[in-house]
Coordinates of C-alpha atoms (C1' of nucleotides) in Angstrom, one line a residue:
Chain A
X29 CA 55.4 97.7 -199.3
X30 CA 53.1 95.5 -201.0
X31 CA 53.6 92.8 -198.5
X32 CA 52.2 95.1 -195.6
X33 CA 49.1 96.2 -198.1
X34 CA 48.2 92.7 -198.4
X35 CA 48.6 92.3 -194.8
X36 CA 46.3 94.8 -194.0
X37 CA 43.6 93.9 -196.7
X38 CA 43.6 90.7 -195.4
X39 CA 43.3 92.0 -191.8
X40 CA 40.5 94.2 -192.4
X41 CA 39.0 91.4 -194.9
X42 CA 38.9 89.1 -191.9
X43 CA 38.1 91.6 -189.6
X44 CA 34.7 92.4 -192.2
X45 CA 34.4 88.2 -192.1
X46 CA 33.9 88.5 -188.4
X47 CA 31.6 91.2 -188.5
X48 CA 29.6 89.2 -190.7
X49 CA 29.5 86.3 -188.9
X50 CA 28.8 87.9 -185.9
X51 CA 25.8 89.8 -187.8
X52 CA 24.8 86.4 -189.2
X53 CA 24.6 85.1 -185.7
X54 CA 23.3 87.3 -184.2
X55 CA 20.1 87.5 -186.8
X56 CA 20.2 83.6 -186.6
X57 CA 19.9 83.4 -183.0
X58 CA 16.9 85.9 -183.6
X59 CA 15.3 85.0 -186.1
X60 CA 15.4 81.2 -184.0
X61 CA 13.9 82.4 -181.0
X62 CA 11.2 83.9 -182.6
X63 CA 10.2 81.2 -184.6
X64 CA 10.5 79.1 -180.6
X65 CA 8.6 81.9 -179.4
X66 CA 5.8 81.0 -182.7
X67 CA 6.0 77.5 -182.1
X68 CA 5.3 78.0 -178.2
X69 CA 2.1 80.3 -179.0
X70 CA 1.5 77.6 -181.7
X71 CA 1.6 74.8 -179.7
X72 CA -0.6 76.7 -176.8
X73 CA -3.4 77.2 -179.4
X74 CA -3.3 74.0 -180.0
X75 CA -3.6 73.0 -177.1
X76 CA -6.6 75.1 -176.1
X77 CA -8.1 74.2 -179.4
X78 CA -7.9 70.6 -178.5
X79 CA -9.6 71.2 -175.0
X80 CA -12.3 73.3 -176.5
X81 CA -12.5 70.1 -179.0
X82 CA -12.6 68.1 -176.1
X83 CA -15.2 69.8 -174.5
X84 CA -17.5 70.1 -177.2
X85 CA -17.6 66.7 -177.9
X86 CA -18.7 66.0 -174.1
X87 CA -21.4 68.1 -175.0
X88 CA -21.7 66.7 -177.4
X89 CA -22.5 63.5 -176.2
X90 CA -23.6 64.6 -172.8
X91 CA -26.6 66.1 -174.8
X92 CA -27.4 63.8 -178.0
X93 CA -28.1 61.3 -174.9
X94 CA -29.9 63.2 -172.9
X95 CA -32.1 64.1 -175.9
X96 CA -32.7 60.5 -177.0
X97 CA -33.9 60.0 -173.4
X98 CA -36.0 63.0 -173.3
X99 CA -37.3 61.9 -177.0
X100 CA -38.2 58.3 -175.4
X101 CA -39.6 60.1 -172.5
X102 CA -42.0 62.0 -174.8
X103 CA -43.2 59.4 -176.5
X104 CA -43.9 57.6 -173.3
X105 CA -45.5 61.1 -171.8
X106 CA -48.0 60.2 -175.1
X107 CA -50.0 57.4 -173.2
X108 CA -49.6 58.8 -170.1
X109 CA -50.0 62.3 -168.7
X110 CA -48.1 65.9 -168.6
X111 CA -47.0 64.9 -165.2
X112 CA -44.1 62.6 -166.7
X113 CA -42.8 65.3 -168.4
X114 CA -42.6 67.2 -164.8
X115 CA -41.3 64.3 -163.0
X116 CA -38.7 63.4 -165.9
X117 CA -37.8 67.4 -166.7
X118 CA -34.7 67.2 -165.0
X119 CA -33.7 64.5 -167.6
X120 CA -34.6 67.0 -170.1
X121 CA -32.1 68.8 -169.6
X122 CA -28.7 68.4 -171.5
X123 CA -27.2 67.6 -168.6
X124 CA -28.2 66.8 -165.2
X125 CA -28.9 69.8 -163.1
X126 CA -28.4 70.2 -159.8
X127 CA -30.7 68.7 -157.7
X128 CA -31.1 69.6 -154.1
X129 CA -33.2 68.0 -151.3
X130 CA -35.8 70.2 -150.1
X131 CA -35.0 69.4 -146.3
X132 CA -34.0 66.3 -146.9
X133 CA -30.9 64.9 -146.0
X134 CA -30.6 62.2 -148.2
X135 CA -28.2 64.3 -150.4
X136 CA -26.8 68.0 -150.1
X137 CA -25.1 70.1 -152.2
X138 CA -22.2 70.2 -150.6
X139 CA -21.7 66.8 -152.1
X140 CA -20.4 67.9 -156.2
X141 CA -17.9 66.3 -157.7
X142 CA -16.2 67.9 -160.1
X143 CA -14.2 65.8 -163.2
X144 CA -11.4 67.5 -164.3
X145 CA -11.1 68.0 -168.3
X146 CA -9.4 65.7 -170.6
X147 CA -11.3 62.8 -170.1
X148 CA -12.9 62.5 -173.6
X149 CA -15.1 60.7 -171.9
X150 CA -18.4 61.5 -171.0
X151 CA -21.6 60.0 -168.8
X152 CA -24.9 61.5 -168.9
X153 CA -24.8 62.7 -165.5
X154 CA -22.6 65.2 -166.6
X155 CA -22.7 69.0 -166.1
X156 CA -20.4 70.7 -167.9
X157 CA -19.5 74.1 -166.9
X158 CA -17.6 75.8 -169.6
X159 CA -15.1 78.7 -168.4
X160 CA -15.5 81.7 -170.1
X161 CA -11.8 81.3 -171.2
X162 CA -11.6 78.0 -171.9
X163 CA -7.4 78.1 -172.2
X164 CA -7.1 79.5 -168.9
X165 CA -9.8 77.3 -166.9
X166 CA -10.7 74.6 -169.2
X167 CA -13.6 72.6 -168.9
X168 CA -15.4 71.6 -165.7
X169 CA -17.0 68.4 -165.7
X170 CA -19.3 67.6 -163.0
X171 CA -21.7 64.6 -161.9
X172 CA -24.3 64.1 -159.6
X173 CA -24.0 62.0 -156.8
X174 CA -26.7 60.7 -154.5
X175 CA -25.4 60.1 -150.6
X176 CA -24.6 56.6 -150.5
X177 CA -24.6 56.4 -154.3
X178 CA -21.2 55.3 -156.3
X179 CA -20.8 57.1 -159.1
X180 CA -17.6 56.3 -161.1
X181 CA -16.0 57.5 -164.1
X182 CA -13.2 56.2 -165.9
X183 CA -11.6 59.7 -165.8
X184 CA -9.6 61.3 -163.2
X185 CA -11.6 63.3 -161.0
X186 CA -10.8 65.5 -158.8
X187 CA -13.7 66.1 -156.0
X188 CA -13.8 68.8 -154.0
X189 CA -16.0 68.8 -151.3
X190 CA -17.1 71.5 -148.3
X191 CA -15.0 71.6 -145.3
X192 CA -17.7 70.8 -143.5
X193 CA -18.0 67.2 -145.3
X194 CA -14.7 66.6 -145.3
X195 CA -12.8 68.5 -142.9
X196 CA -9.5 66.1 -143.2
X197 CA -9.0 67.2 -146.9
X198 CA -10.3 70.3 -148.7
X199 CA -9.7 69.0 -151.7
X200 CA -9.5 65.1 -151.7
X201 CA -9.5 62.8 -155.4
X202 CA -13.1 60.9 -154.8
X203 CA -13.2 57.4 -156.7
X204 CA -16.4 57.8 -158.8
X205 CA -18.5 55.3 -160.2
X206 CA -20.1 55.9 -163.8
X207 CA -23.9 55.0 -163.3
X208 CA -23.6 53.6 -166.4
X209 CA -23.6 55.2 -170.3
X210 CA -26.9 53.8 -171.3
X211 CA -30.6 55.2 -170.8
X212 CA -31.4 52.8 -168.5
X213 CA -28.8 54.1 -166.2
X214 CA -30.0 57.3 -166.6
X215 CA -33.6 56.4 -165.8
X216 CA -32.5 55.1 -162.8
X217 CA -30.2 57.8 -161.9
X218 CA -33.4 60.1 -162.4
X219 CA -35.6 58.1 -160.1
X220 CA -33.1 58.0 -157.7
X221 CA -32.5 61.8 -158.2
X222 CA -36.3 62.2 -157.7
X223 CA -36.6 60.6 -154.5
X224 CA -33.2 62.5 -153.2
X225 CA -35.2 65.7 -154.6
X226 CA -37.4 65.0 -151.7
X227 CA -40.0 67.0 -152.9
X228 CA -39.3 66.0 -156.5
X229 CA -40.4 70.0 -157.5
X230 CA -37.8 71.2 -155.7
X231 CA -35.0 70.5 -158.5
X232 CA -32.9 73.5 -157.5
X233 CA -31.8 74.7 -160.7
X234 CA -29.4 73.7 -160.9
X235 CA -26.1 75.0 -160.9
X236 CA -23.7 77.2 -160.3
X237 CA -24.4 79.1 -157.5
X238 CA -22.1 82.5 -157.5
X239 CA -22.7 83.6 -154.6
X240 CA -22.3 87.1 -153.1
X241 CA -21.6 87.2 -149.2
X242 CA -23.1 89.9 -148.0
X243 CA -22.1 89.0 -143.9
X244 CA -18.7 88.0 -145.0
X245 CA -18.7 85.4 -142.6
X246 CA -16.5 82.3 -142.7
X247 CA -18.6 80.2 -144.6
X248 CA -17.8 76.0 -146.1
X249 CA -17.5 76.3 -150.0
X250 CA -16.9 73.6 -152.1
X251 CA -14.5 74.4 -155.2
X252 CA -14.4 74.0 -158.6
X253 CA -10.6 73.4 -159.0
X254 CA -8.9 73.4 -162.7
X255 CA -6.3 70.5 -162.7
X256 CA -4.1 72.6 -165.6
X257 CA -4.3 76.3 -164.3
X258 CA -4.8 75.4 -161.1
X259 CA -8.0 78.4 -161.3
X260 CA -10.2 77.7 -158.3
X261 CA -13.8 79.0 -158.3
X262 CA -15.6 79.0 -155.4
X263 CA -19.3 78.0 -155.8
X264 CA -21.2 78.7 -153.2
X265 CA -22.4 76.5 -150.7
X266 CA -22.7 78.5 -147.5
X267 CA -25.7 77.4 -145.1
X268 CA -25.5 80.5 -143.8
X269 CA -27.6 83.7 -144.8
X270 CA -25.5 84.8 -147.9
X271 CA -26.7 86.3 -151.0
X272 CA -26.0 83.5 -153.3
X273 CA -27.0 83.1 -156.7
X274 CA -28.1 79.8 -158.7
X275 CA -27.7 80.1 -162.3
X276 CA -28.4 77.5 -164.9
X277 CA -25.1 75.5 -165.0
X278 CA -25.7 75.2 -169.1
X279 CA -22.9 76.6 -170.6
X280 CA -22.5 79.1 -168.3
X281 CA -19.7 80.8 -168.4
X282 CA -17.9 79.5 -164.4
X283 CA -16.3 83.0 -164.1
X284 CA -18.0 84.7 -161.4
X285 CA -18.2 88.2 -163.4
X286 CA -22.0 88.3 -162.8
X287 CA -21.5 91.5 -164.9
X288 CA -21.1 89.7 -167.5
X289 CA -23.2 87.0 -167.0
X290 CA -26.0 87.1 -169.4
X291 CA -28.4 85.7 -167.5
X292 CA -28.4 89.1 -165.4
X293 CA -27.4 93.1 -165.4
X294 CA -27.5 92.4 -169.7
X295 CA -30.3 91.2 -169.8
X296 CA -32.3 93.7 -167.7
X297 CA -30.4 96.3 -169.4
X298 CA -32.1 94.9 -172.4
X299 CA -35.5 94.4 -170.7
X300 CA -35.4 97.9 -169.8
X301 CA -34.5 99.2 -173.6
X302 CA -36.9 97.3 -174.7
X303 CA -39.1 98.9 -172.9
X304 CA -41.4 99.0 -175.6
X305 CA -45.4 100.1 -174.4
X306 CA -47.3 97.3 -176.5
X307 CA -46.1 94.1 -178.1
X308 CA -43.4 93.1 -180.2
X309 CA -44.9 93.5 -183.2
X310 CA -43.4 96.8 -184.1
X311 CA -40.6 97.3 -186.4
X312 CA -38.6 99.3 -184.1
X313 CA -38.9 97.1 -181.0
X314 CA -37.8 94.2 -183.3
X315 CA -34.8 95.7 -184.6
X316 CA -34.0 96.2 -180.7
X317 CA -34.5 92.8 -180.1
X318 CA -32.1 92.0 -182.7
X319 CA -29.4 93.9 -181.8
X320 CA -30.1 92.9 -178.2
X321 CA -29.9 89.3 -178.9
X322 CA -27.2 89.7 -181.1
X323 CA -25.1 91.1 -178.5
X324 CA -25.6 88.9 -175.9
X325 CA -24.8 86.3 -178.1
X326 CA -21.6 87.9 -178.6
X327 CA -20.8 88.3 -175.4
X328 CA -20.9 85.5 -173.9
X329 CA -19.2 81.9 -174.9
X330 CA -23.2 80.9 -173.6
X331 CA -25.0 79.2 -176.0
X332 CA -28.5 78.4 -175.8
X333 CA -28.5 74.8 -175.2
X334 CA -31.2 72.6 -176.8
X335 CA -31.7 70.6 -173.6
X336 CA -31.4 74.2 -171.5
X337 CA -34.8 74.0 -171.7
X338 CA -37.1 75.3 -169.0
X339 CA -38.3 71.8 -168.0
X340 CA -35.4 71.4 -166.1
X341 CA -35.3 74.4 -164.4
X342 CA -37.1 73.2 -161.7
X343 CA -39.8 75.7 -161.2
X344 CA -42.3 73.6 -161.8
X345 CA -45.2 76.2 -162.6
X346 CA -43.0 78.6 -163.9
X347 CA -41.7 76.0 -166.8
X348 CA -45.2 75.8 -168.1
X349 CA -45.4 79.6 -168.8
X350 CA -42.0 79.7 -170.3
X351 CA -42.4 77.6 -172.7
X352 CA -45.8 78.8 -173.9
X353 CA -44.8 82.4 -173.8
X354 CA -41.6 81.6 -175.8
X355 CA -43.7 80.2 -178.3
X356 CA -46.5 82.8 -178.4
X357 CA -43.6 85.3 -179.1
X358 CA -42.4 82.7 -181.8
X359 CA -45.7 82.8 -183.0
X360 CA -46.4 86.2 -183.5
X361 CA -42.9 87.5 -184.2
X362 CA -40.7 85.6 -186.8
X363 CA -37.7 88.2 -186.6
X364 CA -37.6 87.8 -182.8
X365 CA -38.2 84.0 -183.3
X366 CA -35.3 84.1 -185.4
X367 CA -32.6 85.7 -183.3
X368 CA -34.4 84.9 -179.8
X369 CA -32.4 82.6 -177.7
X370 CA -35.0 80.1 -177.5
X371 CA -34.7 79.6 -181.4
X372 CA -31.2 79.3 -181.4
X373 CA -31.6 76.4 -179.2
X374 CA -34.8 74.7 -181.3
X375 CA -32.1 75.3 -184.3
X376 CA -29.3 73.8 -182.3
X377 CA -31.5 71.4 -180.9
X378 CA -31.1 67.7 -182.7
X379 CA -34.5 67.0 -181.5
X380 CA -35.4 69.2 -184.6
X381 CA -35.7 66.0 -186.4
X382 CA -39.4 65.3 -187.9
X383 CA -40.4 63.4 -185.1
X384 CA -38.5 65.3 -182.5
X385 CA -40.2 68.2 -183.9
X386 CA -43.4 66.9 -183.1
X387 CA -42.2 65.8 -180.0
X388 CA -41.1 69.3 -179.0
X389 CA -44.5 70.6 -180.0
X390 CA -46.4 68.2 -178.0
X391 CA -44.5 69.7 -175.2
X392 CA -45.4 72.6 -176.1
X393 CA -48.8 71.9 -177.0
X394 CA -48.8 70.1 -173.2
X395 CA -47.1 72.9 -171.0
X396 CA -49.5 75.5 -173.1
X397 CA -52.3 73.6 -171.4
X398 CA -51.4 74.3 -168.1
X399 CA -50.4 78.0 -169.2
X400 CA -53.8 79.0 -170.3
X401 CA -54.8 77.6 -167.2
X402 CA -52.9 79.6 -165.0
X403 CA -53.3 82.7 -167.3
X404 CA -56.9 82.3 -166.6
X405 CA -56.9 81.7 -163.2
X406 CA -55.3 84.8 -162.9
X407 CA -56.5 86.9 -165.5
X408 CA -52.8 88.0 -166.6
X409 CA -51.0 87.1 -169.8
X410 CA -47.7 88.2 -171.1
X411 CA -48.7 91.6 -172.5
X412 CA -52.3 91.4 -171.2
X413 CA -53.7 93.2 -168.0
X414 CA -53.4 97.4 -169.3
X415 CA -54.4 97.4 -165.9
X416 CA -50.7 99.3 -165.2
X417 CA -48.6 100.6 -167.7
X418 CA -45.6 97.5 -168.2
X419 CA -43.3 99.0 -169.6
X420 CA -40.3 96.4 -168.7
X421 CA -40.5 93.3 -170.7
X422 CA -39.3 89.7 -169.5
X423 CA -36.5 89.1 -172.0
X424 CA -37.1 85.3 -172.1
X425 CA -40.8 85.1 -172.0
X426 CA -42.6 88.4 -173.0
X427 CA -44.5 89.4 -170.1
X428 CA -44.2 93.0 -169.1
X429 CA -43.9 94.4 -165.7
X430 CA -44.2 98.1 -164.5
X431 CA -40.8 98.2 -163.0
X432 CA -37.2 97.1 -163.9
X433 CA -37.1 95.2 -160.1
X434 CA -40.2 93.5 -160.9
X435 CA -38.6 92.3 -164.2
X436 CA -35.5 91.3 -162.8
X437 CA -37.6 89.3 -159.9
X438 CA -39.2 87.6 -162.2
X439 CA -36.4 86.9 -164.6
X440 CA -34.8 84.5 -161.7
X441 CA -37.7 82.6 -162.8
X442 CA -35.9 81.8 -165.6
X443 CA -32.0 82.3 -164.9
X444 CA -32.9 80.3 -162.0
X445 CA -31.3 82.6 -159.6
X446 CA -32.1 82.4 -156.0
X447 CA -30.1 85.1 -154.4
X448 CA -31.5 84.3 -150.4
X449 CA -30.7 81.2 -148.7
X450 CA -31.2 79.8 -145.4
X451 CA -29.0 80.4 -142.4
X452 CA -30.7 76.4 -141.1
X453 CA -30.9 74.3 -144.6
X454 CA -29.7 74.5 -148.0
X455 CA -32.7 76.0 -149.1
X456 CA -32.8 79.2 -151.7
X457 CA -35.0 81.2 -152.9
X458 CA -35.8 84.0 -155.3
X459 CA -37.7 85.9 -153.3
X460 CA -36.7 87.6 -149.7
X461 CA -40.2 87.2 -148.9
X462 CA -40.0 83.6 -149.6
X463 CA -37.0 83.3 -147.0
X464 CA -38.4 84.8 -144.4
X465 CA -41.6 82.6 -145.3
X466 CA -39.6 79.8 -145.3
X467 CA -37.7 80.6 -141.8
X468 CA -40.9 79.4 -139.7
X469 CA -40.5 75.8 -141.1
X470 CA -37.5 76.2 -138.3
X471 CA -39.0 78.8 -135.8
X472 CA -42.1 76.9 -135.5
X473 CA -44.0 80.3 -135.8
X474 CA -47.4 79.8 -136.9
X475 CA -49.2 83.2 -136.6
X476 CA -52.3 82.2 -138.4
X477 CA -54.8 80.5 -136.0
X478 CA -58.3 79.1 -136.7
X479 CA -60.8 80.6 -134.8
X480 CA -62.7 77.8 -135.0
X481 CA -60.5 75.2 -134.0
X482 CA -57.2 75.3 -131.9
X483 CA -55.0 74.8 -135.9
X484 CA -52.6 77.7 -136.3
X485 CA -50.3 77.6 -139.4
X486 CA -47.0 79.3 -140.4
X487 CA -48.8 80.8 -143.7
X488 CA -52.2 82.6 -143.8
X489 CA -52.8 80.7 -147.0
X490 CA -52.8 77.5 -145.7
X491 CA -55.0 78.9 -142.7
X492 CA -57.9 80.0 -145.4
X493 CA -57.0 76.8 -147.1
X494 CA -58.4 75.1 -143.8
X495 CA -61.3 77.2 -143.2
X496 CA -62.9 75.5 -145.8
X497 CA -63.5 72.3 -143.8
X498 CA -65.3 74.1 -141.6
X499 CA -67.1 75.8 -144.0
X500 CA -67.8 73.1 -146.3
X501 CA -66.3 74.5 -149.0
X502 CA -64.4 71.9 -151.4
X503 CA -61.2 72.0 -152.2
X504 CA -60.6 72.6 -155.9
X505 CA -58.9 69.0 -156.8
X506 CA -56.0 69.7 -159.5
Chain B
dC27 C1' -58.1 57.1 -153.6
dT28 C1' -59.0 61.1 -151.0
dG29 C1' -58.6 64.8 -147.9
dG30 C1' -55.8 67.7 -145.0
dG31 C1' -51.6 69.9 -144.0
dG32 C1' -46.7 71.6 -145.0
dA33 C1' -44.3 74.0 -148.0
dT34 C1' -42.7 76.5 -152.4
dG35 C1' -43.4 79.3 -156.7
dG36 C1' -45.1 83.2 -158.8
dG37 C1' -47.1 87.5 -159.1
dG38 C1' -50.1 91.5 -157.6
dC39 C1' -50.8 95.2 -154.5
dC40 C1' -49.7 98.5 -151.1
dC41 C1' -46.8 101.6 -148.5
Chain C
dA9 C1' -38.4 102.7 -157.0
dG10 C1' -38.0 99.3 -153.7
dG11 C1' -39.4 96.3 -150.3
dG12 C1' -42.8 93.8 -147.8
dC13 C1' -47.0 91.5 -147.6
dC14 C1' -50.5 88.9 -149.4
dC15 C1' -52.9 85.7 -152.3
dC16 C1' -53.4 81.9 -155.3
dA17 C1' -51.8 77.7 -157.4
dT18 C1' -49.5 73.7 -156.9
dC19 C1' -46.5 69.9 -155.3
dC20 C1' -45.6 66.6 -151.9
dC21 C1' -46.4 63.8 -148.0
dC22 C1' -49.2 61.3 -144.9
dA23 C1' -53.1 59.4 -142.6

DNA sequence: CTGGGGATGGGGCCC
DNA sequence: AGGGCCCCATCCCCA
């Protein structure tokens, strides 16, 4: 009898063992693949911390040298005139911007290269385009190339180019050659970028060009590909009448969520709160500011980079007003000084040095010349002219407009956008207008005929221009 | 160097 | 409000 008791206890003893077992297992193997399932989520963060690392020291780099050669550059601009600045602005710029030909051929912007990430290297002609997720797209690298010009890197690159370029391969690997990591190289690279500009004003901002196709026609792109994700933006590069936009390349965000892109709806959403009916000088429109800046700030991975500056944006009047309305709103308003975009970049901006200081207010001191000028000549300011009520305020430079359109016209001045490009060249503008202006450089239209001689032009402007050598009249020399 | 013309940028006005 | 037109300024090229 006690034999089978001690059986049994020791059958349900090692049937309790088993259990346990089991239930130790079983937690075990748990408990395990969670912590794989940690260390995989670990290891990813690392990961996209190290290319986010990665990245920022490109910036890094891309823009301590482009600042040294814009410092050079402004001590140079010293014994010479305002017109280096203007001829070197693209250089200004953190990175090289886009430039495009004005009808030229020599080079076309169907021509990018794009660097895939990882390269810790870094050349000054190098535009980096940061995804707004920087995990899933990673950083874009991408260098200018002149036709006929070798650029190489010591990275792999992967160039993608338009169909139309290089039908045999979409997406073919490009050998590159580095113009070379010192300034020198990168004065050269500018001159030759100057003459490729054609008409040297004509820097096309730059950039990334989202484009929207309104036609939907088939149309040669060129894209950005990702080497890790594989994500492939498509920048736009259609010769074809598309609604295309150009937005500073800084540190744009590649994604093509316009929405969120704050150099657009946000931003005129702003311009329109702050619709404010005098200047920024009261309390209330400052606080507005603030939270305004504030928020797009946090929206956006885009930072306001020191060399983003407007001397690159390749409006060559318009960069003048920027800069002197910036600063006239830095003058006379501290708090929006302090959160306004253009401040985070001085702050950001190494160039905030003692001498670079002075540097950057001989720039301004320079491009506020030519404002006053202009301002003059036509008898507008930022907040001047009660002539209308302006109720919608330029975000980036001040100036008040009587209608949110007007604003966001105007506001491409400084984003850069040029929504309307040409069916026949490469060329974009802000403006509808200025298309269709444009579009008789290929029709051959000129509707504007002297009556006193057999000249006809394309624009009536250039027709009064004329009429002055038959009147006498000298033309104003600039 | 200068003048003339081509062309673009920017903004105002009008419908 | 939105679009189109116009004007002025300016850059660039060329003779």
């Amino acid at each position: 009898m006690a034999m089978v008791f001690h059986t049994q206890i020791a059958s349900i003893m090692e049937v309790l063992a088993n259990a346990a077992v089991a239930e130790i297992c079983k937690l075990v193997d748990d408990d395990y693949a969670v912590f794989r399932l940690e260390i995989t989520q670990s290891q990813k963060e690392n990961r996209a911390l190290r290319r986010k690392l990665q990245l920022q020291e490109l910036k890094k780099v891309a823009r301590e040298r482009a600042e040294r050669t814009m410092r050079e550059r402004v001590i140079a601009s010293r014994f010479s005139s305002v017109k280096i600045l203007d001829r070197y602005r693209g250089i200004a710029r953190g990175h090289v911007s886009f430039v495009k030909p004005a009808g030229h051929n020599t080079w076309r912007d169907d021509q990018p290269i794009t660097v895939d990430e990882g390269s810790g290297t870094s050349t000054q002609q190098v535009i980096i385009i940061e995804s707004a997720d920087v995990e899933s797209a990673g950083p874009v690298v991408k260098l200018e190339r002149s036709e006929g010009e070798h650029i190489q890197t010591g990275v792999p690159l992967v160039a993608t180019e338009d169909p139309t370029t290089a039908p045999a391969a979409p997406r073919t690997r490009r050998s590159i050659m580095k113009v070379g990591g010192t300034l020198n190289a990168v004065l050269k690279s500018e001159t030759d970028t100057k003459n490729l500009m054609g008409q040297g004003r004509l820097g096309c901002p730059p950039a990334l060009r989202s484009e929207y196709l309104l036609d939907g026609n088939p149309s040669p792109r060129m894209d950005l590909s990702h080497q890790d994700s594989g994500d492939t933006l498509q920048i736009g590069n259609d010769p074809s009448c598309s609604y295309a936009t150009e937005m500073i390349p800084s540190d744009m965000p590649v994604g093509l969520d316009t929405q969120t892109n704050p150099m657009r709806g946000d931003w005129n959403q702003y311009s329109s709160s702050v619709n404010s009916e005098g200047s920024l000088d009261k309390k209330g429109e400052v606080i507005v500011l603030d939270e305004v800046t504030v928020k797009v700030e946090g929206d956006s991975p885009l930072t306001w980079n020191a060399n983003e500056t407007h001397f690159g944006e390749g409006h060559t009047q318009g960069n003048t007003n920027d800069f002197s309305d910036y600063r006239k709103s830095l003058e006379t308003n501290l708090t929006v000084a302090t959160h306004s975009p253009l401040h985070t970049l001085r702050d950001r901006d190494p160039l905030s040095t003692p001498m670079a200081s002075s540097d950057s207010q001989y720039l301004f001191d320079q491009v506020l010349i030519s404002k006053d000028q202009r301002a003059k000549a036509r008898g507008g300011g930022a907040t001047s002219g009660n002539s209308k009520e302006k109720r919608f305020l330029c975000m980036f430079c001040n100036k008040g407009f009587s209608s949110s359109q007007k604003v966001e016209i105007h506001q491409r001045v400084h984003t850069g956008e040029k929504p309307f490009s040409c069916t026949q060249c490469h060329m974009r503008f802000t403006q509808a207008g200025d298309l269709k202006r444009h579009q008789r450089v290929h029709t051959g239209v000129k509707p504007f005929s002297c009556t006193q001689c057999h000249m006809s032009f394309a624009q009536a402007g250039n027709l009064k221009r004329h009429q002055r050598v038959h009147t006498g009249e000298k033309t104003a020399t600039p």
